[in-house]
PDB file of C-alpha atoms in Angstrom:
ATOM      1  CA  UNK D 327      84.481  21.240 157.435  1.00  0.00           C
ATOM      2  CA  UNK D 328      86.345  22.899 160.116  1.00  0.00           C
ATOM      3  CA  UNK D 329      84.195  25.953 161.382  1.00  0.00           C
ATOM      4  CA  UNK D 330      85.443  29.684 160.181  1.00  0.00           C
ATOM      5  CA  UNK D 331      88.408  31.515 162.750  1.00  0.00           C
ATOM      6  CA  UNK D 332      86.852  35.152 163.120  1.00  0.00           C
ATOM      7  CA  UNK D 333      89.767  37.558 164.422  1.00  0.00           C
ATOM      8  CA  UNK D 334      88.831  40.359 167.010  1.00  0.00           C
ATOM      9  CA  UNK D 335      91.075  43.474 166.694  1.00  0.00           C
ATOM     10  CA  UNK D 336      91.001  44.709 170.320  1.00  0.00           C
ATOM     11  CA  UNK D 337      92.467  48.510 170.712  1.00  0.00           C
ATOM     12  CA  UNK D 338      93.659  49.934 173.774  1.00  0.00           C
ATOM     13  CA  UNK D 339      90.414  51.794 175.684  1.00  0.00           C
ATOM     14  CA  UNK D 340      91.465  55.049 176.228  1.00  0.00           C
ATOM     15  CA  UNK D 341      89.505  56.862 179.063  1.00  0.00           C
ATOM     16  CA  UNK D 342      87.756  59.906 178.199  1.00  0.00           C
ATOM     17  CA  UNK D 343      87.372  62.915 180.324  1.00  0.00           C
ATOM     18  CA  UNK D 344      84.797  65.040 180.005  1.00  0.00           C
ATOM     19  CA  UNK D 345      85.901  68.889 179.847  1.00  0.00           C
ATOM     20  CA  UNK D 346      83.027  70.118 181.753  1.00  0.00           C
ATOM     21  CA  UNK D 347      83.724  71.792 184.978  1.00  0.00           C
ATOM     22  CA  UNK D 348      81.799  71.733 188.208  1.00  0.00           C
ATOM     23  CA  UNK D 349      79.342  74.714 188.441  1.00  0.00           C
ATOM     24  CA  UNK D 350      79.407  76.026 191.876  1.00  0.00           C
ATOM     25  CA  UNK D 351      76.136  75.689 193.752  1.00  0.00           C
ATOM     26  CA  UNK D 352      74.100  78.333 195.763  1.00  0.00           C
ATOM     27  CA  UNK D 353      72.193  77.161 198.627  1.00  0.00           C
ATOM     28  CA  UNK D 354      70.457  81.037 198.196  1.00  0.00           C
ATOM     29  CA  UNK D 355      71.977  82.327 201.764  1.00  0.00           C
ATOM     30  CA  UNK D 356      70.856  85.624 200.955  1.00  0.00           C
ATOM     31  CA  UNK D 357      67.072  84.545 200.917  1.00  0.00           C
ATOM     32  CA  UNK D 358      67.661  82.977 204.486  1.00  0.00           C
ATOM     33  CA  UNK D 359      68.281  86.255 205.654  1.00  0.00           C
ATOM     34  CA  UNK D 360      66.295  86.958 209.305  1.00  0.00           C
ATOM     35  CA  UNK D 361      66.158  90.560 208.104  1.00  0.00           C
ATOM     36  CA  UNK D 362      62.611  90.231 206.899  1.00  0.00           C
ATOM     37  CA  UNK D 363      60.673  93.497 206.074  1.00  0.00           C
ATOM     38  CA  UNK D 364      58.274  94.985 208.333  1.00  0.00           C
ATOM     39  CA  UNK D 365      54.679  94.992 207.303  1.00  0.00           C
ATOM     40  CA  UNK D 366      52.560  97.866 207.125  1.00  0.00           C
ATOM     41  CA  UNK D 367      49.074  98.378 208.661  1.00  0.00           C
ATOM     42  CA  UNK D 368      47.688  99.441 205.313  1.00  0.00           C
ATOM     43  CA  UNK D 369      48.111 103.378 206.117  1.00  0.00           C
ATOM     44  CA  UNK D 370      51.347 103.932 205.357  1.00  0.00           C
ATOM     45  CA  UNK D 371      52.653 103.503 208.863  1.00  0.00           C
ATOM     46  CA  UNK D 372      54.184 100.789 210.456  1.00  0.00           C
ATOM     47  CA  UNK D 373      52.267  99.068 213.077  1.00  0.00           C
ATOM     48  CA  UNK D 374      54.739  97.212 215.414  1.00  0.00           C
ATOM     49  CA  UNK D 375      53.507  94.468 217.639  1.00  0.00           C
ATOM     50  CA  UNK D 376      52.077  94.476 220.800  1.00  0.00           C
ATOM     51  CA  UNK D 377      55.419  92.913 222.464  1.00  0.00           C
ATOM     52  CA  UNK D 378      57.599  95.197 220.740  1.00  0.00           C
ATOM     53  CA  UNK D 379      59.510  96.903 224.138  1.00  0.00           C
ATOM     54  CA  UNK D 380      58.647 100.943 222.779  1.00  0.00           C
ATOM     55  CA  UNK D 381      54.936 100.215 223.299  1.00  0.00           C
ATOM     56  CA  UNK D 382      53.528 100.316 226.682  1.00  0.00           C
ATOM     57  CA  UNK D 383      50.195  98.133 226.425  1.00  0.00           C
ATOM     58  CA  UNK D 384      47.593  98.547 228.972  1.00  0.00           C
ATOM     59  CA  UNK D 385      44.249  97.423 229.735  1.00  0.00           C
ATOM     60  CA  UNK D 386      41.069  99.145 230.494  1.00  0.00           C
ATOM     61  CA  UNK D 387      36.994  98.807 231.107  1.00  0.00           C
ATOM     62  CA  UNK D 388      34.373 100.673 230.080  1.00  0.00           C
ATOM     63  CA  UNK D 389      31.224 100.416 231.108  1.00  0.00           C
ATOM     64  CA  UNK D 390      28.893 100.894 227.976  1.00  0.00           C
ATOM     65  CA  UNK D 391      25.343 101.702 227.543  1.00  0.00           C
ATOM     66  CA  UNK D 392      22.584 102.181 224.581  1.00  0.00           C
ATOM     67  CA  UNK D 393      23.709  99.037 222.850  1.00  0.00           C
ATOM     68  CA  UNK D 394      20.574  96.454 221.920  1.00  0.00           C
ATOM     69  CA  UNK D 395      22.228  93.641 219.606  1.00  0.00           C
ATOM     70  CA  UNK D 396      25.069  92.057 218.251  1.00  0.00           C
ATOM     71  CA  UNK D 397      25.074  94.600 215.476  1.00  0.00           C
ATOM     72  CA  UNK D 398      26.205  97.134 218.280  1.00  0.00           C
ATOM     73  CA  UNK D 399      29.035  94.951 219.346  1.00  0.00           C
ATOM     74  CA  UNK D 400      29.888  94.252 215.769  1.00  0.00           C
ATOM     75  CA  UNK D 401      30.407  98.109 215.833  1.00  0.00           C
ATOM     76  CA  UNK D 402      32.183  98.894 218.343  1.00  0.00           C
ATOM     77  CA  UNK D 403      34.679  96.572 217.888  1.00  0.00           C
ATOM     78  CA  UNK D 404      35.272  96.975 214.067  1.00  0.00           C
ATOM     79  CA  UNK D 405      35.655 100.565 214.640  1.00  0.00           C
ATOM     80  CA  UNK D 406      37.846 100.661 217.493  1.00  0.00           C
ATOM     81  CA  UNK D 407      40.302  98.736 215.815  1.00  0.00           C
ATOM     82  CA  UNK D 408      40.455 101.150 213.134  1.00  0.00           C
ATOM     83  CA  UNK D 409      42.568 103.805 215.071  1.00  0.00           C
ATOM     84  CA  UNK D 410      45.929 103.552 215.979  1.00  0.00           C
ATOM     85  CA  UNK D 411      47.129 102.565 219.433  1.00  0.00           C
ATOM     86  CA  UNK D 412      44.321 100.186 220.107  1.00  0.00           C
ATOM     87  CA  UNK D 413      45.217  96.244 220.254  1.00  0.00           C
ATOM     88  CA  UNK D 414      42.305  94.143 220.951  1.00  0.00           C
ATOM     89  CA  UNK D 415      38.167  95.204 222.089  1.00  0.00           C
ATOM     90  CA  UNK D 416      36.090  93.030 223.439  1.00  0.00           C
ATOM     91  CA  UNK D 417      32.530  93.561 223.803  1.00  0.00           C
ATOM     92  CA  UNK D 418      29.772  92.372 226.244  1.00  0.00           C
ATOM     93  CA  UNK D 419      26.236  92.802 225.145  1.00  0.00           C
ATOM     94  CA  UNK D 420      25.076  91.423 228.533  1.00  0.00           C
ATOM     95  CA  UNK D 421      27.418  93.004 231.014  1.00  0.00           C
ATOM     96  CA  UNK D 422      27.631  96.094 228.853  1.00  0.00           C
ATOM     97  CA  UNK D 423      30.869  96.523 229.243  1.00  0.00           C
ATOM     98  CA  UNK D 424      34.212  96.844 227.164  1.00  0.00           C
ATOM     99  CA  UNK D 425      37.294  95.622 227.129  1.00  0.00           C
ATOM    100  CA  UNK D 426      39.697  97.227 225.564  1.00  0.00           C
ATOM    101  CA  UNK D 427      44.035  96.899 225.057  1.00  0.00           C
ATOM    102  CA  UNK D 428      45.451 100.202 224.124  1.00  0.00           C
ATOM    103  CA  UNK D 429      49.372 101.871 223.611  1.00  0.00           C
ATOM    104  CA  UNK D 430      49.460 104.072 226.576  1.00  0.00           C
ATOM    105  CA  UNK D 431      51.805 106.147 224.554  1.00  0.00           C
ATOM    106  CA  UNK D 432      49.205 107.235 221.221  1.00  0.00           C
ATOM    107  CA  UNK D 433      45.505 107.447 223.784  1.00  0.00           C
ATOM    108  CA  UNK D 434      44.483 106.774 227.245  1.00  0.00           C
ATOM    109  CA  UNK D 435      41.374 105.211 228.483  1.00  0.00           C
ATOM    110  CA  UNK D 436      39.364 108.403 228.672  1.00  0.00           C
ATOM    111  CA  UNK D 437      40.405 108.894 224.771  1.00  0.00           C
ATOM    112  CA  UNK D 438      38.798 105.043 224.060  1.00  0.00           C
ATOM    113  CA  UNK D 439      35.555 106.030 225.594  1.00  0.00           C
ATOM    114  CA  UNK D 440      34.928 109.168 223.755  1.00  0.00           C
ATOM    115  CA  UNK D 441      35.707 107.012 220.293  1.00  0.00           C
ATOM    116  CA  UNK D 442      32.846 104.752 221.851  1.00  0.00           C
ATOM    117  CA  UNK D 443      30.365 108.026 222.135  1.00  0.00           C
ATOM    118  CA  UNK D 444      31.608 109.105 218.574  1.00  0.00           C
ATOM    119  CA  UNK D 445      29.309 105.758 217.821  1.00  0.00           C
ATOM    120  CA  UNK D 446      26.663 106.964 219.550  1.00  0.00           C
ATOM    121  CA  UNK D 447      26.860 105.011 222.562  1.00  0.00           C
ATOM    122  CA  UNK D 448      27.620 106.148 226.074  1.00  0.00           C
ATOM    123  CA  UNK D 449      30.642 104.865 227.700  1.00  0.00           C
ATOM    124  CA  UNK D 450      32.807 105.707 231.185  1.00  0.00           C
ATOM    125  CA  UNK D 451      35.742 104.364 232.404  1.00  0.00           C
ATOM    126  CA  UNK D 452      35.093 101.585 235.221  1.00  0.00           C
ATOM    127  CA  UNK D 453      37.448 102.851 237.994  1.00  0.00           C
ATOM    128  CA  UNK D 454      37.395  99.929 239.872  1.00  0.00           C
ATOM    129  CA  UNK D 455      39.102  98.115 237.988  1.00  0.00           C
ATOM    130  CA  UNK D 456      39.902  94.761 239.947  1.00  0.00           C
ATOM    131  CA  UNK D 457      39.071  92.661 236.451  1.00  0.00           C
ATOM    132  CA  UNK D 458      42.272  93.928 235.283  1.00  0.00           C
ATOM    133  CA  UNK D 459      44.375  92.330 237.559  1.00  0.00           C
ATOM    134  CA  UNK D 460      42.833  89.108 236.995  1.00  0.00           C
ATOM    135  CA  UNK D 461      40.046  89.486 239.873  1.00  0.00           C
ATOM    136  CA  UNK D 462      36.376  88.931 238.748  1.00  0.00           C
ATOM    137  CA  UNK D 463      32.907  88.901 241.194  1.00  0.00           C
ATOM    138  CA  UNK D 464      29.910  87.104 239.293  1.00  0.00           C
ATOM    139  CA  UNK D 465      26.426  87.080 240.136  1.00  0.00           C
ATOM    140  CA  UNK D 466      25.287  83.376 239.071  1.00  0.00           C
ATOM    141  CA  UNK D 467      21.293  82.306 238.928  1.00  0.00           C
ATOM    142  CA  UNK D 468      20.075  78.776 238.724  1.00  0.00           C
ATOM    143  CA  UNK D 469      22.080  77.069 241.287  1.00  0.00           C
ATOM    144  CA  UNK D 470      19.703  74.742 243.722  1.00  0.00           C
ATOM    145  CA  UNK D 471      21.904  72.506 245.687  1.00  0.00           C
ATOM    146  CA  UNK D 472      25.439  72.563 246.474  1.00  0.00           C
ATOM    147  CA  UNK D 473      26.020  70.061 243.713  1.00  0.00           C
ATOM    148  CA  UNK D 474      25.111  73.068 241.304  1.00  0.00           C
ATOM    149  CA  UNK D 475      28.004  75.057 243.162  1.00  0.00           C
ATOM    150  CA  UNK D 476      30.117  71.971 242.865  1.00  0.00           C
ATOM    151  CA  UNK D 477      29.596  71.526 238.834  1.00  0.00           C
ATOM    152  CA  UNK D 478      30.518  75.291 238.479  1.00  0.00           C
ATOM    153  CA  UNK D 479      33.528  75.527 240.973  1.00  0.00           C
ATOM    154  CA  UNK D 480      34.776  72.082 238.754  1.00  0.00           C
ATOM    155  CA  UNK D 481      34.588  73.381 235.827  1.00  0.00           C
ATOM    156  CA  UNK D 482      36.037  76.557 236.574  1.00  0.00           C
ATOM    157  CA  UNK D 483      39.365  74.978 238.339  1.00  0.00           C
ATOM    158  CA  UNK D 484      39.733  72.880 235.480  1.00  0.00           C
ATOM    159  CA  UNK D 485      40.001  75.549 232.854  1.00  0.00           C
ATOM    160  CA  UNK D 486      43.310  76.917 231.494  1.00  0.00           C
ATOM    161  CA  UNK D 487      44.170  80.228 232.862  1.00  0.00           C
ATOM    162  CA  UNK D 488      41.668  79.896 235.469  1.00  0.00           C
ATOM    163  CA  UNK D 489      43.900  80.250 239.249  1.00  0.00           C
ATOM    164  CA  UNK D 490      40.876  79.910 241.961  1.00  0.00           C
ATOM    165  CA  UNK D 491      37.254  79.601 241.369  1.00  0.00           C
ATOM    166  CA  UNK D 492      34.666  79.855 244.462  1.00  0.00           C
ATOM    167  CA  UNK D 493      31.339  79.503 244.751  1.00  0.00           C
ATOM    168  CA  UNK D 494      28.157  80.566 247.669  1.00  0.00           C
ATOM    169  CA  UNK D 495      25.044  78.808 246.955  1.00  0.00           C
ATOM    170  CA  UNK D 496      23.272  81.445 249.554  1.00  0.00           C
ATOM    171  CA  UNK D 497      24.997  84.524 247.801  1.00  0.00           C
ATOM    172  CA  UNK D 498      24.537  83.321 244.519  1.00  0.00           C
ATOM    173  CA  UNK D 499      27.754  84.651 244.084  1.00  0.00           C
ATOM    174  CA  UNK D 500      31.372  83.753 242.702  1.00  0.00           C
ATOM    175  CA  UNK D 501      34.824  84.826 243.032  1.00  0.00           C
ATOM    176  CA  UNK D 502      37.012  83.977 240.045  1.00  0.00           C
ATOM    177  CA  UNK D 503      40.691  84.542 239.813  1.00  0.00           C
ATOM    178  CA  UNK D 504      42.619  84.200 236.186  1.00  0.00           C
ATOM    179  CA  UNK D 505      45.431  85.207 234.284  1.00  0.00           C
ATOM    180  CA  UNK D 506      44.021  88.327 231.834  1.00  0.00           C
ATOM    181  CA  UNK D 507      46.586  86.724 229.294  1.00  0.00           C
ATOM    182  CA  UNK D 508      44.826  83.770 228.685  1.00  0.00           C
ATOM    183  CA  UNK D 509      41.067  84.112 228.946  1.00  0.00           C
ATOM    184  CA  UNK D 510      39.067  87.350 230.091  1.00  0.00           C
ATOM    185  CA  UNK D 511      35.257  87.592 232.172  1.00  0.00           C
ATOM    186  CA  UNK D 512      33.395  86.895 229.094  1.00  0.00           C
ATOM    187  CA  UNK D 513      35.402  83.724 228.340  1.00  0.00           C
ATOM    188  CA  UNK D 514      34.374  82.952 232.195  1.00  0.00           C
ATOM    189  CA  UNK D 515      30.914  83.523 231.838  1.00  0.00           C
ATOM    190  CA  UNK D 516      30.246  81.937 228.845  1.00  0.00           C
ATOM    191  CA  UNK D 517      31.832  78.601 230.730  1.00  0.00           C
ATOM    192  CA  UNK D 518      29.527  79.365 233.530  1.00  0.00           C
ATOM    193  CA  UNK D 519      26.607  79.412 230.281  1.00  0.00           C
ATOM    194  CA  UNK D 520      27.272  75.991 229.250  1.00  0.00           C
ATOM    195  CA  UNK D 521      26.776  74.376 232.074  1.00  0.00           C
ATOM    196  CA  UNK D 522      22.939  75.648 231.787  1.00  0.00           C
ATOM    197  CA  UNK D 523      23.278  78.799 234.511  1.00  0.00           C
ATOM    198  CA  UNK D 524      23.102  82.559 234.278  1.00  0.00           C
ATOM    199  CA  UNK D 525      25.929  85.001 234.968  1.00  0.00           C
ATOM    200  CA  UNK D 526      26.651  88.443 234.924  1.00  0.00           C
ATOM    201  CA  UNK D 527      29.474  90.444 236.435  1.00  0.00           C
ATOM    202  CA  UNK D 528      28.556  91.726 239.798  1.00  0.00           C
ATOM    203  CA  UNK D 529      27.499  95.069 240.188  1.00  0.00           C
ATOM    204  CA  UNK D 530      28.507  96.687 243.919  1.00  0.00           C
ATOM    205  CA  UNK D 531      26.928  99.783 245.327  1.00  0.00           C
ATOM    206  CA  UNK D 532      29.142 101.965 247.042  1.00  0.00           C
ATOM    207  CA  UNK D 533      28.561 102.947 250.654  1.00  0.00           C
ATOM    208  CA  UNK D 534      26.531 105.515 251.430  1.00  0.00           C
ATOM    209  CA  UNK D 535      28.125 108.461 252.858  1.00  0.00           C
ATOM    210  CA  UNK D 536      26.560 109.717 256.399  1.00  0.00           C
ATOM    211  CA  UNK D 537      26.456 113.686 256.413  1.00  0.00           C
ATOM    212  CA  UNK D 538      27.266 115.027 259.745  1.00  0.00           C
ATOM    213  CA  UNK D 539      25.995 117.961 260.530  1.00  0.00           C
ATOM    214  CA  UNK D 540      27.392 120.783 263.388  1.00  0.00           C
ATOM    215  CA  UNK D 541      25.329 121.518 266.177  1.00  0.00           C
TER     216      UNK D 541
END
């Protein structure tokens, strides 16, 4: 039996097209706007930073006494921060001494250490103020041999931010010069720490003044 013809009815494909249109796209340009707001301090003012050309940072020392702990430190330092015009504070139990980063245009340095005896602490402006221009005498105990003065004076010249570091076994003694931007003395000394010596900042007495009488 010859097998069944099936018959295909083919009709012409016609090609639909769809009626949709294109939606535009947004890339949100508007949210990759540089104008960003400016944050507030938390008081209702705004605190701009420290790089911002109207404020005129400066740095100062104080020399601080009456503090026994790290609680005292802790203190000083959360406090300080707390007024306006005042950038960074760093406090050194051991040296007694403060450092402090202030708007020259809200306080001066002589404002910063009465805020240091509102805490009950007594504080005056180091005059001498060589450590601010990145100049720093150390009085260093435990040195032996010159290979002591050697491990210290290595260490020291291979530190970021550190410029010259020198040494005197007979002095115990060291002259350290750094950029203020990138480390500051108690950065130094604690270096000088971990190599298993003592350090302190130097303390120089001034000349004695010869009174002259008229005969």
């Amino acid at each position: 039996m010859a097998p069944p013809y099936f018959f295909v009815l083919s009709e012409p494909i016609k090609s639909v097209q769809s009626h949709e249109k294109s939606q535009p796209v947004s890339f949100g340009l508007s949210d990759m706007s540089t104008n960003r707001p400016v944050v507030s301090n938390g008081t209702g003012s705004q605190a701009p930073s420290a790089s911002s050309p109207e404020i005129k940072a400066q740095k100062c020392f104080i020399c601080v006494t009456g503090m026994t702990c790290a609680s005292c430190v802790s203190n000083i330092e959360r406090n300080l921060l707390k007024h306006r015009g005042i950038f960074s504070v760093l406090v050194s139990l051991m040296a007694g001494k403060a450092e402090v980063k202030y708007d020259s245009h809200v306080l001066d340095a002589t404002a910063v250490t009465e805020l240091i005896k509102d805490l009950g602490f007594g504080a005056k402006v180091i005059e001498d103020n060589a450590v601010a221009h990145g100049k720093l005498d150390l009085t260093i105990t435990g040195m032996t041999c010159a290979s002591c003065v050697h491990n210290i004076e290595s260490k020291l010249n291979l530190t970021r931010g550190i410029l010259m570091a020198s040494v005197a076994l007979a002095t115990n003694k060291a002259q350290v010069e750094f950029d203020p931007e990138v480390l500051g003395p108690r950065d130094i000394i604690k270096l000088i720490q971990g190599l298993g010596f003592e350090a302190r900042l130097a303390t120089w007495q001034r000349p004695q003044q010869t009174m002259w009488k008229s005969t």
